[in-house]
PDB file of C-alpha atoms in Angstrom:
ATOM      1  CA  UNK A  24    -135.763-184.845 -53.651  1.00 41.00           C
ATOM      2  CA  UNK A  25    -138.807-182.960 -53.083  1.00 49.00           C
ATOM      3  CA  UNK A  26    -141.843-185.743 -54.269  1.00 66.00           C
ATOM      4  CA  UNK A  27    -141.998-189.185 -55.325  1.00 75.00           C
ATOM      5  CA  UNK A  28    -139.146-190.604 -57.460  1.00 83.00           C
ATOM      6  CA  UNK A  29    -138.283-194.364 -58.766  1.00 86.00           C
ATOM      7  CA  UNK A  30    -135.092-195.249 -59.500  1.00 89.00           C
ATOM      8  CA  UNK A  31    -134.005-198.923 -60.930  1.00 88.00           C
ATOM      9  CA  UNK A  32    -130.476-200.698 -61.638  1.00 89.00           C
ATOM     10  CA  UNK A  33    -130.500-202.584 -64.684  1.00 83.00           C
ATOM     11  CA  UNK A  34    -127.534-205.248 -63.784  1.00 76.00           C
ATOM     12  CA  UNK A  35    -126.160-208.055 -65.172  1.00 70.00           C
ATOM     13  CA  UNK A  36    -128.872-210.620 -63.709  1.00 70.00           C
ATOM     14  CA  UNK A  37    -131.990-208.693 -62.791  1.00 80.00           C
ATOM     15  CA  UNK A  38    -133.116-205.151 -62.377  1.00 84.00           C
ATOM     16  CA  UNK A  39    -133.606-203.858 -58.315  1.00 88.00           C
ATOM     17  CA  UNK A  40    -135.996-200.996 -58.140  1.00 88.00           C
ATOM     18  CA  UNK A  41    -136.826-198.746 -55.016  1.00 91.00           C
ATOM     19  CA  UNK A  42    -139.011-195.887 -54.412  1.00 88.00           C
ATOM     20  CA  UNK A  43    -137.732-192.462 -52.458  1.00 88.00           C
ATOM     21  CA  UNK A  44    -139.696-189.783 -51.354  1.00 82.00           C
ATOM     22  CA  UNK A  45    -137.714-186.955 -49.821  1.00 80.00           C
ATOM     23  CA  UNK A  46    -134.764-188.969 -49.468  1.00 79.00           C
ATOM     24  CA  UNK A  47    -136.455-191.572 -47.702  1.00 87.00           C
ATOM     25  CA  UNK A  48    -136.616-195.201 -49.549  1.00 89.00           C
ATOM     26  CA  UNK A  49    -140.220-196.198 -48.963  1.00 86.00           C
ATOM     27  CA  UNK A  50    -140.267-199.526 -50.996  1.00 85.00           C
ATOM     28  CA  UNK A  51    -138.406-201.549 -53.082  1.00 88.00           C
ATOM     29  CA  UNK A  52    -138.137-204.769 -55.107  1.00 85.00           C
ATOM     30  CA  UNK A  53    -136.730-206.907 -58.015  1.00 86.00           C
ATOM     31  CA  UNK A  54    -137.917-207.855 -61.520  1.00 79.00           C
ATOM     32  CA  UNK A  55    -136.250-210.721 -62.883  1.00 72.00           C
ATOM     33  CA  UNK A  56    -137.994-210.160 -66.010  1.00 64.00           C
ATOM     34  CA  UNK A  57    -139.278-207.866 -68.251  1.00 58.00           C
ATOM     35  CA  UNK A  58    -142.897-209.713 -68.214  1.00 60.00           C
ATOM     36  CA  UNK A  59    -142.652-209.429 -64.144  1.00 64.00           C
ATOM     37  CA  UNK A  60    -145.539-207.631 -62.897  1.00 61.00           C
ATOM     38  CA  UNK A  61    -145.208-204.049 -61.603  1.00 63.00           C
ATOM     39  CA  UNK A  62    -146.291-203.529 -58.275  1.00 64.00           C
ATOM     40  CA  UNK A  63    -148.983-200.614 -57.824  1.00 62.00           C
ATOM     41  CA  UNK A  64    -146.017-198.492 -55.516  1.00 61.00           C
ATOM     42  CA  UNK A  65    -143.564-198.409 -58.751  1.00 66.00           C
ATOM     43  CA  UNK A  66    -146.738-197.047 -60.883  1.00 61.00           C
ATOM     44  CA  UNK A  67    -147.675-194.416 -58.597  1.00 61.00           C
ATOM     45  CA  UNK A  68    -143.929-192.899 -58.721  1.00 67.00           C
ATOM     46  CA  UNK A  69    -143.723-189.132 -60.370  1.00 73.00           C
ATOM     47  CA  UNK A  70    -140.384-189.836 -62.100  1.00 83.00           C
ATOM     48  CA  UNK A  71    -137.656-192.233 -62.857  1.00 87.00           C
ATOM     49  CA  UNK A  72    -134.303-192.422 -62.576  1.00 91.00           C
ATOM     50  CA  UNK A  73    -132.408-195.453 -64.684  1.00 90.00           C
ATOM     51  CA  UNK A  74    -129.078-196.625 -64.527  1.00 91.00           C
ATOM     52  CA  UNK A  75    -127.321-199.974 -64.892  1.00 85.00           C
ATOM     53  CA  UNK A  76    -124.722-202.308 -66.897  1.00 81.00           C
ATOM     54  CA  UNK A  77    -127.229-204.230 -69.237  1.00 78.00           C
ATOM     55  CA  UNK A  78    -127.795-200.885 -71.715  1.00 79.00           C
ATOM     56  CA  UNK A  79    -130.564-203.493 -73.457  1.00 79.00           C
ATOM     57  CA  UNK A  80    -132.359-203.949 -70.589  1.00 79.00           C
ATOM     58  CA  UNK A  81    -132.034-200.583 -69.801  1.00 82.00           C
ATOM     59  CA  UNK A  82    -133.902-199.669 -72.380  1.00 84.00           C
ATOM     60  CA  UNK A  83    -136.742-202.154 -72.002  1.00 82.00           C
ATOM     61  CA  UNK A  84    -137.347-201.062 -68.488  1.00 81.00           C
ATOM     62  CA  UNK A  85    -137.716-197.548 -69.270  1.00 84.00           C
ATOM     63  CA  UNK A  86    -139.691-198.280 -72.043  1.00 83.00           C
ATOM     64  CA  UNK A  87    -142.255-200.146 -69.850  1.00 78.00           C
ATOM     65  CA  UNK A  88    -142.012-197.383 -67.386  1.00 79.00           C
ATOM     66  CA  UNK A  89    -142.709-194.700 -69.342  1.00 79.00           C
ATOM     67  CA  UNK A  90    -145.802-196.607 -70.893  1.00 75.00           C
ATOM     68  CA  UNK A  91    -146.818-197.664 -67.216  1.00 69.00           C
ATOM     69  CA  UNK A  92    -145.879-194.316 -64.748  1.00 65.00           C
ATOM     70  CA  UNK A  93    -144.073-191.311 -65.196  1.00 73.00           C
ATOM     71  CA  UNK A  94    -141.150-189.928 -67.577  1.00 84.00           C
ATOM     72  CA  UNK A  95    -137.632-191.976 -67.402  1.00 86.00           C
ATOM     73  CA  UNK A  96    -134.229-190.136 -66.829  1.00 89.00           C
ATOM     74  CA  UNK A  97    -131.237-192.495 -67.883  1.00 89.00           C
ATOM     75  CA  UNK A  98    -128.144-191.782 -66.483  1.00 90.00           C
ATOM     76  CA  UNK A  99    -125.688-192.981 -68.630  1.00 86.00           C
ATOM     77  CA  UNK A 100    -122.977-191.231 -67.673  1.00 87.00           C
ATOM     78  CA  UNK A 101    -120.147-191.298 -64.828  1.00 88.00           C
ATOM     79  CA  UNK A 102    -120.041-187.646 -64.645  1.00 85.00           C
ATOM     80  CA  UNK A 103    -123.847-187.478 -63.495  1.00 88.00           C
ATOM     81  CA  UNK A 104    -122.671-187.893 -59.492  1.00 93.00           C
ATOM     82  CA  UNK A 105    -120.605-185.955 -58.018  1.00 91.00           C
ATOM     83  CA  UNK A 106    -117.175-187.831 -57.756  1.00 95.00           C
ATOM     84  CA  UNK A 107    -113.815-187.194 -59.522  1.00 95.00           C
ATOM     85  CA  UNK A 108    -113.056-189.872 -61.969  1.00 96.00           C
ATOM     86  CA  UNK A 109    -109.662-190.411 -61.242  1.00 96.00           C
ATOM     87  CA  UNK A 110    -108.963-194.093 -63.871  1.00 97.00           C
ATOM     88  CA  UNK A 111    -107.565-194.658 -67.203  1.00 97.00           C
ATOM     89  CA  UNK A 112    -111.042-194.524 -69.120  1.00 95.00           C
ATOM     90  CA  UNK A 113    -113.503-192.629 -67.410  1.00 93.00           C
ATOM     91  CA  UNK A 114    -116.236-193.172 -69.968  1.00 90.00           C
ATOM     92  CA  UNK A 115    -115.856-197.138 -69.647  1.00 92.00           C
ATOM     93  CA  UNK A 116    -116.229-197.542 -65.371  1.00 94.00           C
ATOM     94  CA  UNK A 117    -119.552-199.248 -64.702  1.00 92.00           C
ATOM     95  CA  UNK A 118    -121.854-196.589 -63.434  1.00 93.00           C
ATOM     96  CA  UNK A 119    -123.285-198.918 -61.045  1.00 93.00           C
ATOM     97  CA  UNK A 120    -119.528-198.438 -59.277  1.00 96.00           C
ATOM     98  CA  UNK A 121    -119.574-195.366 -59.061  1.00 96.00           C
ATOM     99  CA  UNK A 122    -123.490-195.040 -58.440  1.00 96.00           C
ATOM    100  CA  UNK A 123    -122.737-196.978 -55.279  1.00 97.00           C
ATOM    101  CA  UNK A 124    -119.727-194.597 -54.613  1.00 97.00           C
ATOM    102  CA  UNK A 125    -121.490-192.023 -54.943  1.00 96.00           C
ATOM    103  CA  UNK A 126    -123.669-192.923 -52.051  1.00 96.00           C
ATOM    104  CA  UNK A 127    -120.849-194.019 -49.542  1.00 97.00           C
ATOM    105  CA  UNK A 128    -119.064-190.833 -50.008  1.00 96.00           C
ATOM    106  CA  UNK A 129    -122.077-188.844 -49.030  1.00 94.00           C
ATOM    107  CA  UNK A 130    -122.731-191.354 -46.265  1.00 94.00           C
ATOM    108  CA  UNK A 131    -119.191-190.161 -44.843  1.00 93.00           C
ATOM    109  CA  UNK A 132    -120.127-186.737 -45.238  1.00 89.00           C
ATOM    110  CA  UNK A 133    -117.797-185.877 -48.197  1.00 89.00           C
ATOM    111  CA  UNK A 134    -115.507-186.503 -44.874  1.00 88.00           C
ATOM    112  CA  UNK A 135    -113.355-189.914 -45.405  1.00 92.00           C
ATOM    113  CA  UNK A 136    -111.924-191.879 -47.750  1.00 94.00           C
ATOM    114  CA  UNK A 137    -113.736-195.527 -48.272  1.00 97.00           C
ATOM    115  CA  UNK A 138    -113.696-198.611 -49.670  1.00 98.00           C
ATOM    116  CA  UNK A 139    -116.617-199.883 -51.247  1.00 98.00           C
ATOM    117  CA  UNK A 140    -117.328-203.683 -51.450  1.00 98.00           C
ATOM    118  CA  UNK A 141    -120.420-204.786 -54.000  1.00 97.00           C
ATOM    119  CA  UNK A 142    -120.975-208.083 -54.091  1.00 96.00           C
ATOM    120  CA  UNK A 143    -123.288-208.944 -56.916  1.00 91.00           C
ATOM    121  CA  UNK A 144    -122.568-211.194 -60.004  1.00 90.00           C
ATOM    122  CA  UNK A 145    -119.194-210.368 -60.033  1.00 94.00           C
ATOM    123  CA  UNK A 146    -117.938-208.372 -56.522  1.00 97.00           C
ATOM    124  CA  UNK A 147    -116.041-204.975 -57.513  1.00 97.00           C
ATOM    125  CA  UNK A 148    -114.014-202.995 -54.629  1.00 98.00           C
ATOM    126  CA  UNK A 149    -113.396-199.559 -55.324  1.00 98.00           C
ATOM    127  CA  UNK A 150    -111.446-196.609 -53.698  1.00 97.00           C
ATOM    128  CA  UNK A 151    -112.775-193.096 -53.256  1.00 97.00           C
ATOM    129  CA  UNK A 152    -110.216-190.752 -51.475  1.00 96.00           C
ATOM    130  CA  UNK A 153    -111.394-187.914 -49.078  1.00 94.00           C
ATOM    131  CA  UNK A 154    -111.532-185.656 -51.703  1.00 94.00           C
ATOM    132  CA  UNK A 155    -114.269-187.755 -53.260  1.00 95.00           C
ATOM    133  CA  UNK A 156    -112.487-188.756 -56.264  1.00 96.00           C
ATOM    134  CA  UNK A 157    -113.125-192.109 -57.635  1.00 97.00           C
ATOM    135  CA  UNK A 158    -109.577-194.170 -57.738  1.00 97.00           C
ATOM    136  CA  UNK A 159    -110.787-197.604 -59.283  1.00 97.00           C
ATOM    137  CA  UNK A 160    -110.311-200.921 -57.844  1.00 97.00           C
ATOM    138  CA  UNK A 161    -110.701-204.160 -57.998  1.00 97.00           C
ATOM    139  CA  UNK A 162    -112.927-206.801 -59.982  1.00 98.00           C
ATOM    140  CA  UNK A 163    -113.182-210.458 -59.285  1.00 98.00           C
ATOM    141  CA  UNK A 164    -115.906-213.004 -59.385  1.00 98.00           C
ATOM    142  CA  UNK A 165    -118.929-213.406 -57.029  1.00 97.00           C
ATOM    143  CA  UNK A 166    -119.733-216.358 -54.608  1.00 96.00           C
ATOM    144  CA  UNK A 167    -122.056-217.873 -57.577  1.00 96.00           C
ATOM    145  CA  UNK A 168    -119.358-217.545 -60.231  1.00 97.00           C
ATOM    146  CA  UNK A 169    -117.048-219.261 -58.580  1.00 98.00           C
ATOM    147  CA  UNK A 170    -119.205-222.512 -58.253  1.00 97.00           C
ATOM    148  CA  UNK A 171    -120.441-222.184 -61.448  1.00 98.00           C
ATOM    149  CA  UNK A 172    -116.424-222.064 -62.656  1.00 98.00           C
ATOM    150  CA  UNK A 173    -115.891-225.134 -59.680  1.00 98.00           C
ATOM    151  CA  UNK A 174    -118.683-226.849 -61.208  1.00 98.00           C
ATOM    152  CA  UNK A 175    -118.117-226.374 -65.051  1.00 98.00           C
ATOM    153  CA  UNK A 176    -114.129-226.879 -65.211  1.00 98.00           C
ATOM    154  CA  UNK A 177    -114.584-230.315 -63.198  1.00 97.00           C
ATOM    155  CA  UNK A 178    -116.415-233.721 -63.455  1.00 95.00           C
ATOM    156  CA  UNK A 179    -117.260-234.050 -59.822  1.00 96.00           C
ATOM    157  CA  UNK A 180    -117.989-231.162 -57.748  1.00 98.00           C
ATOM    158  CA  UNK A 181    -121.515-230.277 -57.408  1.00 97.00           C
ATOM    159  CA  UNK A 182    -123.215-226.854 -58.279  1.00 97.00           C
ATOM    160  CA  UNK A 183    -124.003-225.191 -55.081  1.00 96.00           C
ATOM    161  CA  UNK A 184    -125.878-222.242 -54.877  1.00 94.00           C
ATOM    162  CA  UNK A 185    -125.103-218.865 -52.544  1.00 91.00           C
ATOM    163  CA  UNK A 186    -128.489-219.202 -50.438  1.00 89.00           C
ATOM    164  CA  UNK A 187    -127.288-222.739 -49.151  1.00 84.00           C
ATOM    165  CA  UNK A 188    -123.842-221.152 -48.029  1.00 89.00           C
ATOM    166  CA  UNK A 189    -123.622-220.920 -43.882  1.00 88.00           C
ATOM    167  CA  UNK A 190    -121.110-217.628 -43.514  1.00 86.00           C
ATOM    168  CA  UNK A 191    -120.525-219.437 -39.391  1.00 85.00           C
ATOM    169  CA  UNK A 192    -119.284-222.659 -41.864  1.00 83.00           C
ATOM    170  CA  UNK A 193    -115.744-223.587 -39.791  1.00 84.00           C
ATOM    171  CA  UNK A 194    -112.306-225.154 -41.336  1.00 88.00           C
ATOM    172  CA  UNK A 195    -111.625-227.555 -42.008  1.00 93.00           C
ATOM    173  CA  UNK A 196    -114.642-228.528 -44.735  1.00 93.00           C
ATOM    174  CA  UNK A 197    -115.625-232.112 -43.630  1.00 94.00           C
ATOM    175  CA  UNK A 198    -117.107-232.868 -47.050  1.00 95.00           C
ATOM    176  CA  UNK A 199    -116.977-231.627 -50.470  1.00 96.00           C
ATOM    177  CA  UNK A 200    -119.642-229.485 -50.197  1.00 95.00           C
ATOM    178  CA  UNK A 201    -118.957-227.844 -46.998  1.00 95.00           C
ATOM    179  CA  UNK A 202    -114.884-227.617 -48.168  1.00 96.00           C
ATOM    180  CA  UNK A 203    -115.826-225.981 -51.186  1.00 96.00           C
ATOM    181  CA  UNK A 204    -118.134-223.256 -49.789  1.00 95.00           C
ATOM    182  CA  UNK A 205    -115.284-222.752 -46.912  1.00 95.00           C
ATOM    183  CA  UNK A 206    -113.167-222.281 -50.183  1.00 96.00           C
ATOM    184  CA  UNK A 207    -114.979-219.746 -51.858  1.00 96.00           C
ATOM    185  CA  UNK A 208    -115.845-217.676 -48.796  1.00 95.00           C
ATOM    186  CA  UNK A 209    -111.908-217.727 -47.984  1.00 96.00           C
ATOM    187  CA  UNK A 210    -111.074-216.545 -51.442  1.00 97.00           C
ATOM    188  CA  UNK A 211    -114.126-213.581 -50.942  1.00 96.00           C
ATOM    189  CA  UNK A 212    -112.787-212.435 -47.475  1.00 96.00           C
ATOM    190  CA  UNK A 213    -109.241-212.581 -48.444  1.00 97.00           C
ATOM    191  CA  UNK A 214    -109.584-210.173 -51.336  1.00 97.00           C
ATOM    192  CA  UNK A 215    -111.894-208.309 -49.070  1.00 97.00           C
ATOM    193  CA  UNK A 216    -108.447-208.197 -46.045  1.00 97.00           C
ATOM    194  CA  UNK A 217    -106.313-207.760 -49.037  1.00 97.00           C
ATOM    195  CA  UNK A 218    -107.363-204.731 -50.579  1.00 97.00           C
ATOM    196  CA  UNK A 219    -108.370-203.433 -47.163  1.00 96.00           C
ATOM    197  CA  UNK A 220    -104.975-203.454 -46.705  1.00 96.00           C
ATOM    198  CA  UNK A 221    -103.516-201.864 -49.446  1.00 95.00           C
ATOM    199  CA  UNK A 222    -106.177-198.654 -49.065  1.00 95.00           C
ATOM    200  CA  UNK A 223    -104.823-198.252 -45.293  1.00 94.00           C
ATOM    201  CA  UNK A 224    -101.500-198.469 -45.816  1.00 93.00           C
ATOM    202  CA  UNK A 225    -101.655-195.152 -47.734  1.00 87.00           C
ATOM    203  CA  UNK A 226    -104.504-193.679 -45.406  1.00 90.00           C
ATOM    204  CA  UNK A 227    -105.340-194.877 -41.926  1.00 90.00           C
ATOM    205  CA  UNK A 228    -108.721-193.891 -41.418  1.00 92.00           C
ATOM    206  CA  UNK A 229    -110.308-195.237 -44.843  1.00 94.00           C
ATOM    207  CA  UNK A 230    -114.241-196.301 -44.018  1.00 96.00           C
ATOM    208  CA  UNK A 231    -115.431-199.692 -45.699  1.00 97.00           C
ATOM    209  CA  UNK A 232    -118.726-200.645 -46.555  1.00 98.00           C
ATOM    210  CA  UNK A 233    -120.386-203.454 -47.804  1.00 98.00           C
ATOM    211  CA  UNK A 234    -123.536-203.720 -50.200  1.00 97.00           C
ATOM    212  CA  UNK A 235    -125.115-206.261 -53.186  1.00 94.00           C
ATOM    213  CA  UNK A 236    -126.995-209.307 -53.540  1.00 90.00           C
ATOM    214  CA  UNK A 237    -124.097-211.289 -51.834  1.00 93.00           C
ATOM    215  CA  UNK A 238    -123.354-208.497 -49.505  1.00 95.00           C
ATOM    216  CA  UNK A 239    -124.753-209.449 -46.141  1.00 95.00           C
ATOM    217  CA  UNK A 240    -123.454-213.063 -46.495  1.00 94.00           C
ATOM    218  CA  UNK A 241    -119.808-211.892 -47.438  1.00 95.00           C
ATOM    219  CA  UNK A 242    -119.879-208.810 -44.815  1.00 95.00           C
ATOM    220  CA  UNK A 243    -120.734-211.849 -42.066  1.00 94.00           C
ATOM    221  CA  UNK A 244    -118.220-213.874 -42.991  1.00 93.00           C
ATOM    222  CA  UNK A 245    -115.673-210.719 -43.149  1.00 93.00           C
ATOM    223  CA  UNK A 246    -116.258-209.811 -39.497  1.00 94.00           C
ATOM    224  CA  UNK A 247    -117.993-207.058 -41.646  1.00 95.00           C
ATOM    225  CA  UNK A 248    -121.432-207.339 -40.337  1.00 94.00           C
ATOM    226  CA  UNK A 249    -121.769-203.998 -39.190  1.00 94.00           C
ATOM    227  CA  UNK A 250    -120.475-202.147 -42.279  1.00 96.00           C
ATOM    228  CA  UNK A 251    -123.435-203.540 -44.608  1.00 97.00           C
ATOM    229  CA  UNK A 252    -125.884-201.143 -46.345  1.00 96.00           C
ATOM    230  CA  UNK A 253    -128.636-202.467 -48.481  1.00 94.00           C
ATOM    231  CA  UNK A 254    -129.305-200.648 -51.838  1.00 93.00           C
ATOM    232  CA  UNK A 255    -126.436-198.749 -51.932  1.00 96.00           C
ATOM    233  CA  UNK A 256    -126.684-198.185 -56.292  1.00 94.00           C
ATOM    234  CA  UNK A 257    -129.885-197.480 -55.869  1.00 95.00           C
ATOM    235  CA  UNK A 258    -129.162-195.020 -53.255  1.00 95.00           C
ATOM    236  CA  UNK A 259    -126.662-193.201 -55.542  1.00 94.00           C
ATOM    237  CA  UNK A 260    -128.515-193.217 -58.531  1.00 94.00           C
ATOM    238  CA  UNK A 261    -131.707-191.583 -56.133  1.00 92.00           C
ATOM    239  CA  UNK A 262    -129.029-189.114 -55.462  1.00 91.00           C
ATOM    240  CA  UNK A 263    -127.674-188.126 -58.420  1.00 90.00           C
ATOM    241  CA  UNK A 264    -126.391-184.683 -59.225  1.00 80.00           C
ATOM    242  CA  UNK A 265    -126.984-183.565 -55.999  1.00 79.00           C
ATOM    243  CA  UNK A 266    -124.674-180.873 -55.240  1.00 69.00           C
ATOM    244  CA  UNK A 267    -121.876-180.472 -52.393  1.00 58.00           C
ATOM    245  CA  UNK A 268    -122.838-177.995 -49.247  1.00 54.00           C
TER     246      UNK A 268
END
């Protein structure tokens, strides 16, 4: 990346945007809605770069975009990065998966296998091999999901929301709300040991790292502090196509 470039992940709940110029993220944000206002740093960007799960908001946002800055690439494809797509349906993985892929591979230096944890809506853990093929993974629901399902399938419990969750929250729960958040974090950070598992037991020196919305909370309570990145999609999609050495 030689000038100015904006990229922006349409997901399933808002749409983060960031700004790179030679590689170097300079700004970012969020726009919960189409009618947000855009920031004077997204209008000044040369180019875009689009990708995301939500292809009708996809659309909108480049549409704005385009009317606003500079022209809009989509990237609706999985073959765009650079990874082997090593599943069942290729054309159906989310390319916000392997977006954020993508970008842990080439953190490892095309070097290691890893295991990439993006907690967002829901939180999907995928495999990439040293090779830098793509393996799949696993899908299951976020923090919020699961007290939206806690709250909605019973009469009682309350509907708690992620930023009120304490990661340093100890067992035994001494009240509903505190036993239901120690709940839902010990269902996060035992798929999270789980799956860890299962990739080491075929290779030893896999890599994790953790990213999303809900990824600094879940990488604290995981003893994963240290393995969060921030932006990791958007950091793939910046560096899309870019070729091996």
């Amino acid at each position: 990346m030689t000038c100015f470039i904006g990229v922006a992940d349409a997901g399933n709940s808002r749409t983060k945007w960031a700004i790179y110029h030679n590689g170097i993220r300079l700004s970012w944000g969020i726009w919960n809605q189409p009618s947000d206002i855009l920031p004077e740093t997204v209008l000044g960007a040369g180019r875009w770069r689009l990708a995301g799960v939500h292809p009708e908001q996809l659309r909108d946002v480049a549409a704005r975009l385009e009317h606003f800055g500079g022209p809009c690439e989509i990237i609706d494809k999985t073959t765009s990065f650079g990874l082997k797509i090593g599943v069942d349906y290729p054309d159906r993985v989310g390319i916000d998966r392997v977006a954020a892929a993508w970008a842990a591979w080439l953190r490892f230096e095309r070097k290691h296998g890893c295991l990439v944890v993006d907690a967002g809506t829901a939180v999907t853990m995928d495999l990439v091999d040293e090779t830098g093929t793509f393996l799949g993974g696993a899908i299951l629901p976020g923090i919020d999901l699961m007290f939206q399902s806690l709250a909605e399938g019973t009469r009682l419990l309350p509907r708690l929301s992620p930023s009120t969750v304490d990661a340093a929250l100890c067992w035994p729960g001494k009240n509903t709300k505190d036993a239901m958040v120690v709940g839902v974090l010990a269902a996060q950070v035992g798929a999270i040991d789980t799956i860890l598992k299962k990739a080491r037991a075929h290779n030893q020196n896999i890599k994790i790292i953790v990213t999303g919305g809900g990824g600094r909370l879940l990488a604290e309570a995981s003893g994963l502090a240290s393995c969060y990145v921030d932006g990791l999609v958007l950091e793939g999609i910046a560096r899309a196509g870019e070729s091996p050495p």
